Short mmCIF file of C-alpha atoms and ligand atoms in Angstrom, two decimals:
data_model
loop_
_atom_site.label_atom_id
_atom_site.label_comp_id
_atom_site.label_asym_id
_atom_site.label_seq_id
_atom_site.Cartn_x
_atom_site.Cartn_y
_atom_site.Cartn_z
CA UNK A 17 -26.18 74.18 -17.14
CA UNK A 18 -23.07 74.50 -19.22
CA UNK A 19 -21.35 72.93 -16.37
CA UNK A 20 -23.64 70.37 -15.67
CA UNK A 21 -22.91 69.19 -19.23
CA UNK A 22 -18.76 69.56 -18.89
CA UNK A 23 -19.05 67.31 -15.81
CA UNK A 24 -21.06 64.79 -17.80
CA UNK A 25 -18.82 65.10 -20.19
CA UNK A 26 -15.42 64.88 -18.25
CA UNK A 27 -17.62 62.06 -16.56
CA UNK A 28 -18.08 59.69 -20.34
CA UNK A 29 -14.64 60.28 -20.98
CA UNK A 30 -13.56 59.44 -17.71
CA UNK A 31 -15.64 56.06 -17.95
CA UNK A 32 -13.82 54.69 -21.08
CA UNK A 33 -10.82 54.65 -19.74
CA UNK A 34 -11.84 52.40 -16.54
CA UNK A 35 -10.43 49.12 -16.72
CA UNK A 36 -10.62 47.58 -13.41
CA UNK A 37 -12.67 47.85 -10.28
CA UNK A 38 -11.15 50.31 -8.34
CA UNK A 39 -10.69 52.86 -11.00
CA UNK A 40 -14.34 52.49 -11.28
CA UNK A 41 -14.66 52.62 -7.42
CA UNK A 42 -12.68 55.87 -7.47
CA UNK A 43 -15.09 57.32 -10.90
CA UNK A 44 -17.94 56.63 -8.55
CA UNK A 45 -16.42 58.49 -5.77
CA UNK A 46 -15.01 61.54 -7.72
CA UNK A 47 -18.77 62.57 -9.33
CA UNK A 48 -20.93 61.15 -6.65
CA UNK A 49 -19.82 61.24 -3.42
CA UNK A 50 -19.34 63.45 -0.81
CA UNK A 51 -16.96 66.22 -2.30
CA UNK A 52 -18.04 65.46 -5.85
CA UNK A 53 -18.48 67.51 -8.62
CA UNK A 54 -22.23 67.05 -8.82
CA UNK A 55 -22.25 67.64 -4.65
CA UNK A 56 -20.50 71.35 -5.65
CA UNK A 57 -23.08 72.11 -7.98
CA UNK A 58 -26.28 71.15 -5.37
CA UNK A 59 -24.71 73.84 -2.85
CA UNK A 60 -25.48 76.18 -5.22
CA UNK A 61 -29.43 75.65 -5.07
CA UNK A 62 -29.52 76.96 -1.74
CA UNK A 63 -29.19 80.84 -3.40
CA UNK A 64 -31.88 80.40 -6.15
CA UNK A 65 -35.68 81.52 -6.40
CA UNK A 66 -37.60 78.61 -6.19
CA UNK A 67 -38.28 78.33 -10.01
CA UNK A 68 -34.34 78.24 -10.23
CA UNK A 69 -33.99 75.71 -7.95
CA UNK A 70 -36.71 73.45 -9.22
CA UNK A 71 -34.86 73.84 -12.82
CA UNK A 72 -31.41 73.22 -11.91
CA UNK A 73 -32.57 70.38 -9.62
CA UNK A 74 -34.46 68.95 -12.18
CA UNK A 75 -31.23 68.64 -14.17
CA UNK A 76 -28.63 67.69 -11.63
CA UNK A 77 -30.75 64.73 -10.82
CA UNK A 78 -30.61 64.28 -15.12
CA UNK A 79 -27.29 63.80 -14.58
CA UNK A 80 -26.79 62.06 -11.58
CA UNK A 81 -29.00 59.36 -13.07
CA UNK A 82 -27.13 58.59 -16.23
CA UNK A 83 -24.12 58.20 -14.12
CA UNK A 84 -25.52 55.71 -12.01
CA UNK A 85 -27.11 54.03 -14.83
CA UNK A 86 -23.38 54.06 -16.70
CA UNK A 87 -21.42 53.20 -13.82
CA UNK A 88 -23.69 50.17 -13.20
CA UNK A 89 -23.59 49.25 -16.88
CA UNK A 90 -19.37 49.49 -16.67
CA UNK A 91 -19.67 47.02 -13.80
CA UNK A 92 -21.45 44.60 -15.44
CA UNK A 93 -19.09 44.76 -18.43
CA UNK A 94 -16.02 44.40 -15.77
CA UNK A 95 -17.93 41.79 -13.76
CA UNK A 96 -18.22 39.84 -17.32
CA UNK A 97 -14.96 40.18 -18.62
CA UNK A 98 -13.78 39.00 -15.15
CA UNK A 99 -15.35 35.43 -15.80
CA UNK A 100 -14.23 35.06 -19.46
CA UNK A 101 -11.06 35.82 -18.43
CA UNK A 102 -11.16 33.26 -15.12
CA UNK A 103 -12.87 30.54 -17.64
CA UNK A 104 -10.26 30.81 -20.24
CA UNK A 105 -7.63 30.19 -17.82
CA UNK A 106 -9.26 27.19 -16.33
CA UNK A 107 -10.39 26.37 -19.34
CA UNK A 108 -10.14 22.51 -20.37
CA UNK A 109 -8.66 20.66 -22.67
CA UNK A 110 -11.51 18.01 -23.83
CA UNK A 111 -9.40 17.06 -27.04
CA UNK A 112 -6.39 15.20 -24.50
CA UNK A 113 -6.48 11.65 -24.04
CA UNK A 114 -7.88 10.60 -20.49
CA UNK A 115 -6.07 9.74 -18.01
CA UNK A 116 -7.92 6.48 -16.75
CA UNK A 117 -7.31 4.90 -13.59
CA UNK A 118 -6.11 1.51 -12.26
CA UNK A 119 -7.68 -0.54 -10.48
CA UNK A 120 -5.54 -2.89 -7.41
CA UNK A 121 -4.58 -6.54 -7.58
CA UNK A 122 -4.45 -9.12 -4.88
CA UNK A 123 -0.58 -9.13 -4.45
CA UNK A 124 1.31 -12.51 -5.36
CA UNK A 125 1.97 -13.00 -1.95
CA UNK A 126 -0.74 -12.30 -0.65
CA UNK A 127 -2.42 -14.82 -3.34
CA UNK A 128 0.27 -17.64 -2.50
CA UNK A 129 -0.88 -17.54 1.22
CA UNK A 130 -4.54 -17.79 0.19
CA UNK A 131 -3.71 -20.75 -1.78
CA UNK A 132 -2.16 -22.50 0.63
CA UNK A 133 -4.59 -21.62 3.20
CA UNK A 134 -7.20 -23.63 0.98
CA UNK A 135 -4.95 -26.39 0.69
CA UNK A 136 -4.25 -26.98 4.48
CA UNK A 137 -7.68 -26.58 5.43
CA UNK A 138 -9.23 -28.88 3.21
CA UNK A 139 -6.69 -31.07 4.81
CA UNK A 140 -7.76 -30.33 8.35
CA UNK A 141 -5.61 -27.48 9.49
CA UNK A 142 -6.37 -24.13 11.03
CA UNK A 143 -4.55 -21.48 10.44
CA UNK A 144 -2.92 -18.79 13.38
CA UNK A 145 -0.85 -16.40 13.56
CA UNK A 146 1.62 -15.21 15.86
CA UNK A 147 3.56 -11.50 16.30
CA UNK A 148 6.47 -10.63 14.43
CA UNK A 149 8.04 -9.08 17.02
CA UNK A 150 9.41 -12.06 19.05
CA UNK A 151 11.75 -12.59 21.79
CA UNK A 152 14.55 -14.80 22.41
CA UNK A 153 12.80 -17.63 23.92
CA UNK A 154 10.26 -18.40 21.06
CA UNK A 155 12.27 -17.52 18.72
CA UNK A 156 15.42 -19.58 19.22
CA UNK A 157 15.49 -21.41 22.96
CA UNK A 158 12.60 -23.07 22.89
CA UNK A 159 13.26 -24.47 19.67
CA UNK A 160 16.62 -26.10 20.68
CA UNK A 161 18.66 -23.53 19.18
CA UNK A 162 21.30 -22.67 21.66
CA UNK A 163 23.21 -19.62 22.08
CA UNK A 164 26.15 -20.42 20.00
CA UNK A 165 24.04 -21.48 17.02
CA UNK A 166 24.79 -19.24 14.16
CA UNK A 167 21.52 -18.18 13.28
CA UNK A 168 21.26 -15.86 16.69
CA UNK A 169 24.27 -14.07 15.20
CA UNK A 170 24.24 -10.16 14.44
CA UNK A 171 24.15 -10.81 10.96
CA UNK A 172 21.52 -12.49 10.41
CA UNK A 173 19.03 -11.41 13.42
CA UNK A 174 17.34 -7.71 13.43
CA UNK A 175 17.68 -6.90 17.18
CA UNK A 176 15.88 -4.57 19.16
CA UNK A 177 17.64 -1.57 20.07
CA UNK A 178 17.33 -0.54 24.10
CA UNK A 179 14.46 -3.00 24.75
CA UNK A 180 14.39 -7.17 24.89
CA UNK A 181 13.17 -8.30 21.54
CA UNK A 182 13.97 -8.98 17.94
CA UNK A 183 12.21 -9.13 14.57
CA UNK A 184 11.38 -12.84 13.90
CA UNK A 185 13.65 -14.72 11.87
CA UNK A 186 11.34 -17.87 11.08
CA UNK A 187 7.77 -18.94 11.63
CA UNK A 188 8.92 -21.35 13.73
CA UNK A 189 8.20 -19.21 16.86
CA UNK A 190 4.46 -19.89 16.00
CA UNK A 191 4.86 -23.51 16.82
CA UNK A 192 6.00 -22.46 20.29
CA UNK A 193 3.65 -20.45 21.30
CA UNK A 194 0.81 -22.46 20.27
CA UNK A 195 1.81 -25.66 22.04
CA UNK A 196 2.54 -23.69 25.12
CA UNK A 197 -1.15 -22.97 24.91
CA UNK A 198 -3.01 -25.84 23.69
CA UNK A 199 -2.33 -29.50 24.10
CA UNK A 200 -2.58 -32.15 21.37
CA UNK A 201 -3.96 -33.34 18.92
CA UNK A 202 -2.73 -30.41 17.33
CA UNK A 203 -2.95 -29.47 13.66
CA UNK A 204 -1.91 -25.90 12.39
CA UNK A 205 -0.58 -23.77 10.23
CA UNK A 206 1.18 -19.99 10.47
CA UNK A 207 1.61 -17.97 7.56
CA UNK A 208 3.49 -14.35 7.73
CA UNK A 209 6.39 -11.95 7.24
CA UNK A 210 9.98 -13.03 8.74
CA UNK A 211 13.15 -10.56 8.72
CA UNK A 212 17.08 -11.77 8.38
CA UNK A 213 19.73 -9.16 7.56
CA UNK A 214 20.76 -10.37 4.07
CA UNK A 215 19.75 -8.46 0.73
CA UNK A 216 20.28 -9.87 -2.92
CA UNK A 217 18.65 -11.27 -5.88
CA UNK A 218 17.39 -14.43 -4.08
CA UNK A 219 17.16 -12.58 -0.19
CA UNK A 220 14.65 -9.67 1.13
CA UNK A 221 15.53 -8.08 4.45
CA UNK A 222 11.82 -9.18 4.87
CA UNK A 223 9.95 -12.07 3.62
CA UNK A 224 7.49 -14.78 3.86
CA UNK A 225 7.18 -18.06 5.38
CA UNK A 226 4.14 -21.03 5.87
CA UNK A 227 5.00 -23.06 8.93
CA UNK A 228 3.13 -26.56 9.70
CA UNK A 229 2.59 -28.29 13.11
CA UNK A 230 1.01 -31.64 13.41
CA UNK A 231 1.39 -33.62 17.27
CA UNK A 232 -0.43 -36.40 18.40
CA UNK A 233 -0.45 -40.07 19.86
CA UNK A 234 0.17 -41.31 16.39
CA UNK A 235 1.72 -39.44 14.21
CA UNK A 236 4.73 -40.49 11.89
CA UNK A 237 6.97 -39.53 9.20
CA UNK A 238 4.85 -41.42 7.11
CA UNK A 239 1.94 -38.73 7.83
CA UNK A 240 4.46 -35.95 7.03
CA UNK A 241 5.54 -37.84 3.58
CA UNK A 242 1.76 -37.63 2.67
CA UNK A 243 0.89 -34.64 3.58
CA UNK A 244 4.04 -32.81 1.60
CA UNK A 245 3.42 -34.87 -1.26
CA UNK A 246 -0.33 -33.72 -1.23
CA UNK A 247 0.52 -29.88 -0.46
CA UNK A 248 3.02 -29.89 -3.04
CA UNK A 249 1.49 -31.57 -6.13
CA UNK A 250 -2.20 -29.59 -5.42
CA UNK A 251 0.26 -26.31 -5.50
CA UNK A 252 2.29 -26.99 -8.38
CA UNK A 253 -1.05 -28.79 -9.76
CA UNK A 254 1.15 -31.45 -11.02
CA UNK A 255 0.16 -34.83 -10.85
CA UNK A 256 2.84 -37.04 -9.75
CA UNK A 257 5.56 -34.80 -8.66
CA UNK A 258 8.84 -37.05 -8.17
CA UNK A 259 10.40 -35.71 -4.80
CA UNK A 260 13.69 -36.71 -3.29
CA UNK A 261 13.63 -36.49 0.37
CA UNK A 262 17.36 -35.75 1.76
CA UNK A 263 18.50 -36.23 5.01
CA UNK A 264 19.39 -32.64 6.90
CA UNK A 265 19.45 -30.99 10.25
CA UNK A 266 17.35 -28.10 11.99
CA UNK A 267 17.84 -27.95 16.01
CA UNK A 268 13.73 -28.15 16.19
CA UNK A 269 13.33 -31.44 14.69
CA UNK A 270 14.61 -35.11 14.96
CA UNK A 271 15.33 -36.21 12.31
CA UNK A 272 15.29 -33.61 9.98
CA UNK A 273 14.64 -33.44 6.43
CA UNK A 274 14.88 -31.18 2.99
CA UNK A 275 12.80 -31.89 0.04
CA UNK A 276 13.70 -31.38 -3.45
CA UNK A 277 11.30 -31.44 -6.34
CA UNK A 278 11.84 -32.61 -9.99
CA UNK A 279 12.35 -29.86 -12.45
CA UNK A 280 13.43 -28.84 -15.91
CA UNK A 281 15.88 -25.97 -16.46
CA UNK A 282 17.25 -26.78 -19.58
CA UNK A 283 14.80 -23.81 -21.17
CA UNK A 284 17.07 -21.10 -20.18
CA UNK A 285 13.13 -19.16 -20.20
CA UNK A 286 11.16 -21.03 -17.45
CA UNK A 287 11.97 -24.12 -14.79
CA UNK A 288 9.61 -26.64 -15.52
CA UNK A 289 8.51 -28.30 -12.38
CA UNK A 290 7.79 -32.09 -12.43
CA UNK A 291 9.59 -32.92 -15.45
CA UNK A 292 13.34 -33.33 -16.63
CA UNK A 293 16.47 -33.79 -14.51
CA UNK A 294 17.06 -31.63 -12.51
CA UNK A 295 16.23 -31.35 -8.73
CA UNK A 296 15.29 -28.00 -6.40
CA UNK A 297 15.29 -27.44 -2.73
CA UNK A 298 11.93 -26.82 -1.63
CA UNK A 299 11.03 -27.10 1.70
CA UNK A 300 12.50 -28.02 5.75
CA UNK A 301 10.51 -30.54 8.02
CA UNK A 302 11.06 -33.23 10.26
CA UNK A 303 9.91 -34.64 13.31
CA UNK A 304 9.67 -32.43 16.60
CA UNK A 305 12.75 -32.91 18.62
CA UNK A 306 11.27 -34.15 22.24
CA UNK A 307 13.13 -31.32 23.56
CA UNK A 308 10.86 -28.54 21.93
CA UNK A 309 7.81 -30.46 23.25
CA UNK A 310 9.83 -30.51 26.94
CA UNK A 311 10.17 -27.11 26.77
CA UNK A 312 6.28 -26.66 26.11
CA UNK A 313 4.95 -28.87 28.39
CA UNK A 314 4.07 -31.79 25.98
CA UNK A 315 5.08 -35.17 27.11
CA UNK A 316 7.86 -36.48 24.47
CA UNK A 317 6.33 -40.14 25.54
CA UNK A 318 3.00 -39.98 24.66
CA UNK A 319 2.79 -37.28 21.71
CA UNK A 320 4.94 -36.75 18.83
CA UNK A 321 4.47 -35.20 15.74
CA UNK A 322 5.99 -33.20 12.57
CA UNK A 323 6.78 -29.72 11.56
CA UNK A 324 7.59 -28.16 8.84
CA UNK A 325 8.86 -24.43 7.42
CA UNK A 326 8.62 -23.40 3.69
CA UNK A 327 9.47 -19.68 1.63
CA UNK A 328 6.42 -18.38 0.01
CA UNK A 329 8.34 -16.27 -2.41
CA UNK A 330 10.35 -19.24 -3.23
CA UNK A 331 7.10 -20.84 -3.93
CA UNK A 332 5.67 -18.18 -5.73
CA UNK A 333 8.72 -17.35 -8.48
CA UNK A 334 8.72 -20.89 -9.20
CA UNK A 335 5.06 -21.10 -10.04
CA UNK A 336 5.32 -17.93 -12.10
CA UNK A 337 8.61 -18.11 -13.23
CA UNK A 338 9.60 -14.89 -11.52
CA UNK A 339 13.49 -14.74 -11.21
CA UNK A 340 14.70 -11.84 -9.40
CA UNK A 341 12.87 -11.79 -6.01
CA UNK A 342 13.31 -8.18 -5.23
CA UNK A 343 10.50 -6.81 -8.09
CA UNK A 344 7.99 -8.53 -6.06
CA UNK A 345 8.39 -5.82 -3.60
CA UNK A 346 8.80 -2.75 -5.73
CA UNK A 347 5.10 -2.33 -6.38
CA UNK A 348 4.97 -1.81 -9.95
CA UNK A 349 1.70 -2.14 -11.55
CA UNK A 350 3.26 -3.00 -14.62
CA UNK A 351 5.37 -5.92 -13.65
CA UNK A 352 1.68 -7.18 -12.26
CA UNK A 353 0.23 -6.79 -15.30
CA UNK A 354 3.23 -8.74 -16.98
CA UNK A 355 3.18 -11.70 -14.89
CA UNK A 356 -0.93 -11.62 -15.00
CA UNK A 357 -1.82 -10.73 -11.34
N1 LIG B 427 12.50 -22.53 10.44
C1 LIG B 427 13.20 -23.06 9.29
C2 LIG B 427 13.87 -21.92 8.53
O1 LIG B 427 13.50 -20.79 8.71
C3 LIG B 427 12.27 -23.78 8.38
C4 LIG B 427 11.80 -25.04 9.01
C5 LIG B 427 12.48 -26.23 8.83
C6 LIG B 427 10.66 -25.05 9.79
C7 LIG B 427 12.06 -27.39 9.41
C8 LIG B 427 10.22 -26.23 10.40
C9 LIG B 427 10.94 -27.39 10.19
O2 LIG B 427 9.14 -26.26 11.14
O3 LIG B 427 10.52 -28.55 10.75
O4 LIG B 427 14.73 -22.17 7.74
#
């Protein structure tokens, strides 16, 4: 009896010094299992009269009990503690400011082309596209530009390394490949992204361009006068939009133009367009050189038609007054939100 009661008594001071699981695992295993204290004591019964045996069984069992019934309470406690201490170090701070989200915009660009989609459509055109990895032919020969012409130079053309091709340095290519495949009346338009080796404040290694393709039996520069004047004053959503229509040369058309548009830059803040003295470069067209239709299979004598190649970043810093070109790439949300995208 007397050492039932020191084992139950090693056994509750034993207990309050567990602090973990496997000093409880090893409590359990010291006074209950196999080579236990308790396990000692039940070898004994084996010598005892039956009234003994009955009495010191009786109390072993006593014993036994309360430390199952103790260890199980000290695993609870452990099992407890265990999730205070987990929730107070994932605990959450419900005082901080949230941390909201943002939601995306349609991208400038992206917006520009749409716009002039819905112009050119309402006036008839369809819009196609064409890849922007091209090759030499569509690119530059069929479009009259031979091979000293300075725009197939290194510098300006992203070549291919190993295989035949290049990275697109104009629309124009679009033109090509259409006529090859359709014959007149034709009346399109190609929007997309165009690569030249050249990196500044005004120049992306990659940019945008909206090309236009009009051929058939009757078509004159007066038709290409009208339809600029009607692209560019529902773009600008000015009225009457004074242009100046100067004499240039591309090897694609015959003759060849570039348009400026009126504008005010006397604000040093924002170029007015329409008003004031001033004039800016807007746009390249002209009429198709009979070569480029001889190289598609159009006959020169019966068809002829205009073309015509504008920058869609150029057209969208000057209708938002954006001046460095480069921040329309950067993807910040909070240049969007400053220009109101
Ligand atoms: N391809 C010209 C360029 O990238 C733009 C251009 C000018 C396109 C005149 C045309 C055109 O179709 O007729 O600078």
């Amino acid at each position: 009896m007397s050492q039932l009661n020191s084992i139950n008594e090693l056994f509750v001071s034993e207990l309050s010094n567990v602090s973990n699981f496997t000093e409880l695992f090893n409590l359990k295993a010291k006074f209950l299992g196999k080579k236990s204290l308790l396990v000692e004591q039940m070898a004994k019964l084996g010598a005892l009269t039956p009234e003994e045996k009955k009495q010191l069984g009786l109390e072993i069992n006593t014993v036994r009990e309360y430390i199952l019934k103790n260890l199980s309470e000290k695993q609870k406690e452990l099992e407890e503690l265990e999730l205070v201490q987990k929730l107070n170090a994932q605990s959450i701070d419900i005082t901080l400011p949230g941390r909201g989200f943002t939601r995306g915009r349609i991208h400038p660009i992206t917006n520009t082309i749409n716009e002039l989609k819905n112009i050119f459509v309402r006036m008839g055109f369809s819009h196609v596209e064409g890849p922007e990895i091209e090759d030499d032919w569509h690119n530059f020969t069929a479009l009259n530009i031979n091979e000293s012409h300075p725009a197939r130079q290194m510098h300006d053309t992203f070549y291919m390394q190993n295989v035949e091709g290049l990275l697109r340095t104009h629309t124009s290519g679009v033109q090509i490949r259409y006529m090859e495949k359709n014959q007149p009346p034709i009346r399109i338009i190609s929007s997309g992204r165009v690569y030249r080796s050249d990196y500044d404040a005004t120049h992306t290694p990659m940019f945008h361009q909206l090309e236009g393709l009009v051929i058939g039996e009757e078509i004159n520069f007066g038709h290409l006068k009208g339809c600029i004047a009607q692209f560019l004053k529902e773009f600008f959503r000015v009225n009457a939009l004074p242009m100046r229509w100067r004499s240039s040369y591309f090897p694609f058309t015959e003759p060849s133009a570039e348009i400026d548009i009126k504008c005010d830059r006397s604000t040093k803040k924002e170029i007015r367009i329409g008003e004031g003295n001033d004039w800016l470069e807007i746009l390249g067209c002209g009429m198709v050189h009979e070569k480029v239709l001889k190289n598609v299979g159009i006959d020169p004598m019966k068809y002829q038609g205009f073309a015509f190649g504008v920058g869609i970043e150029r057209l969208t810093m000057l209708k938002h007054n954006i001046p460095d070109l480069r921040t329309l790439f950067e993807g910040d949300m909070r240049w969007h939100e400053i220009y109101g995208f």
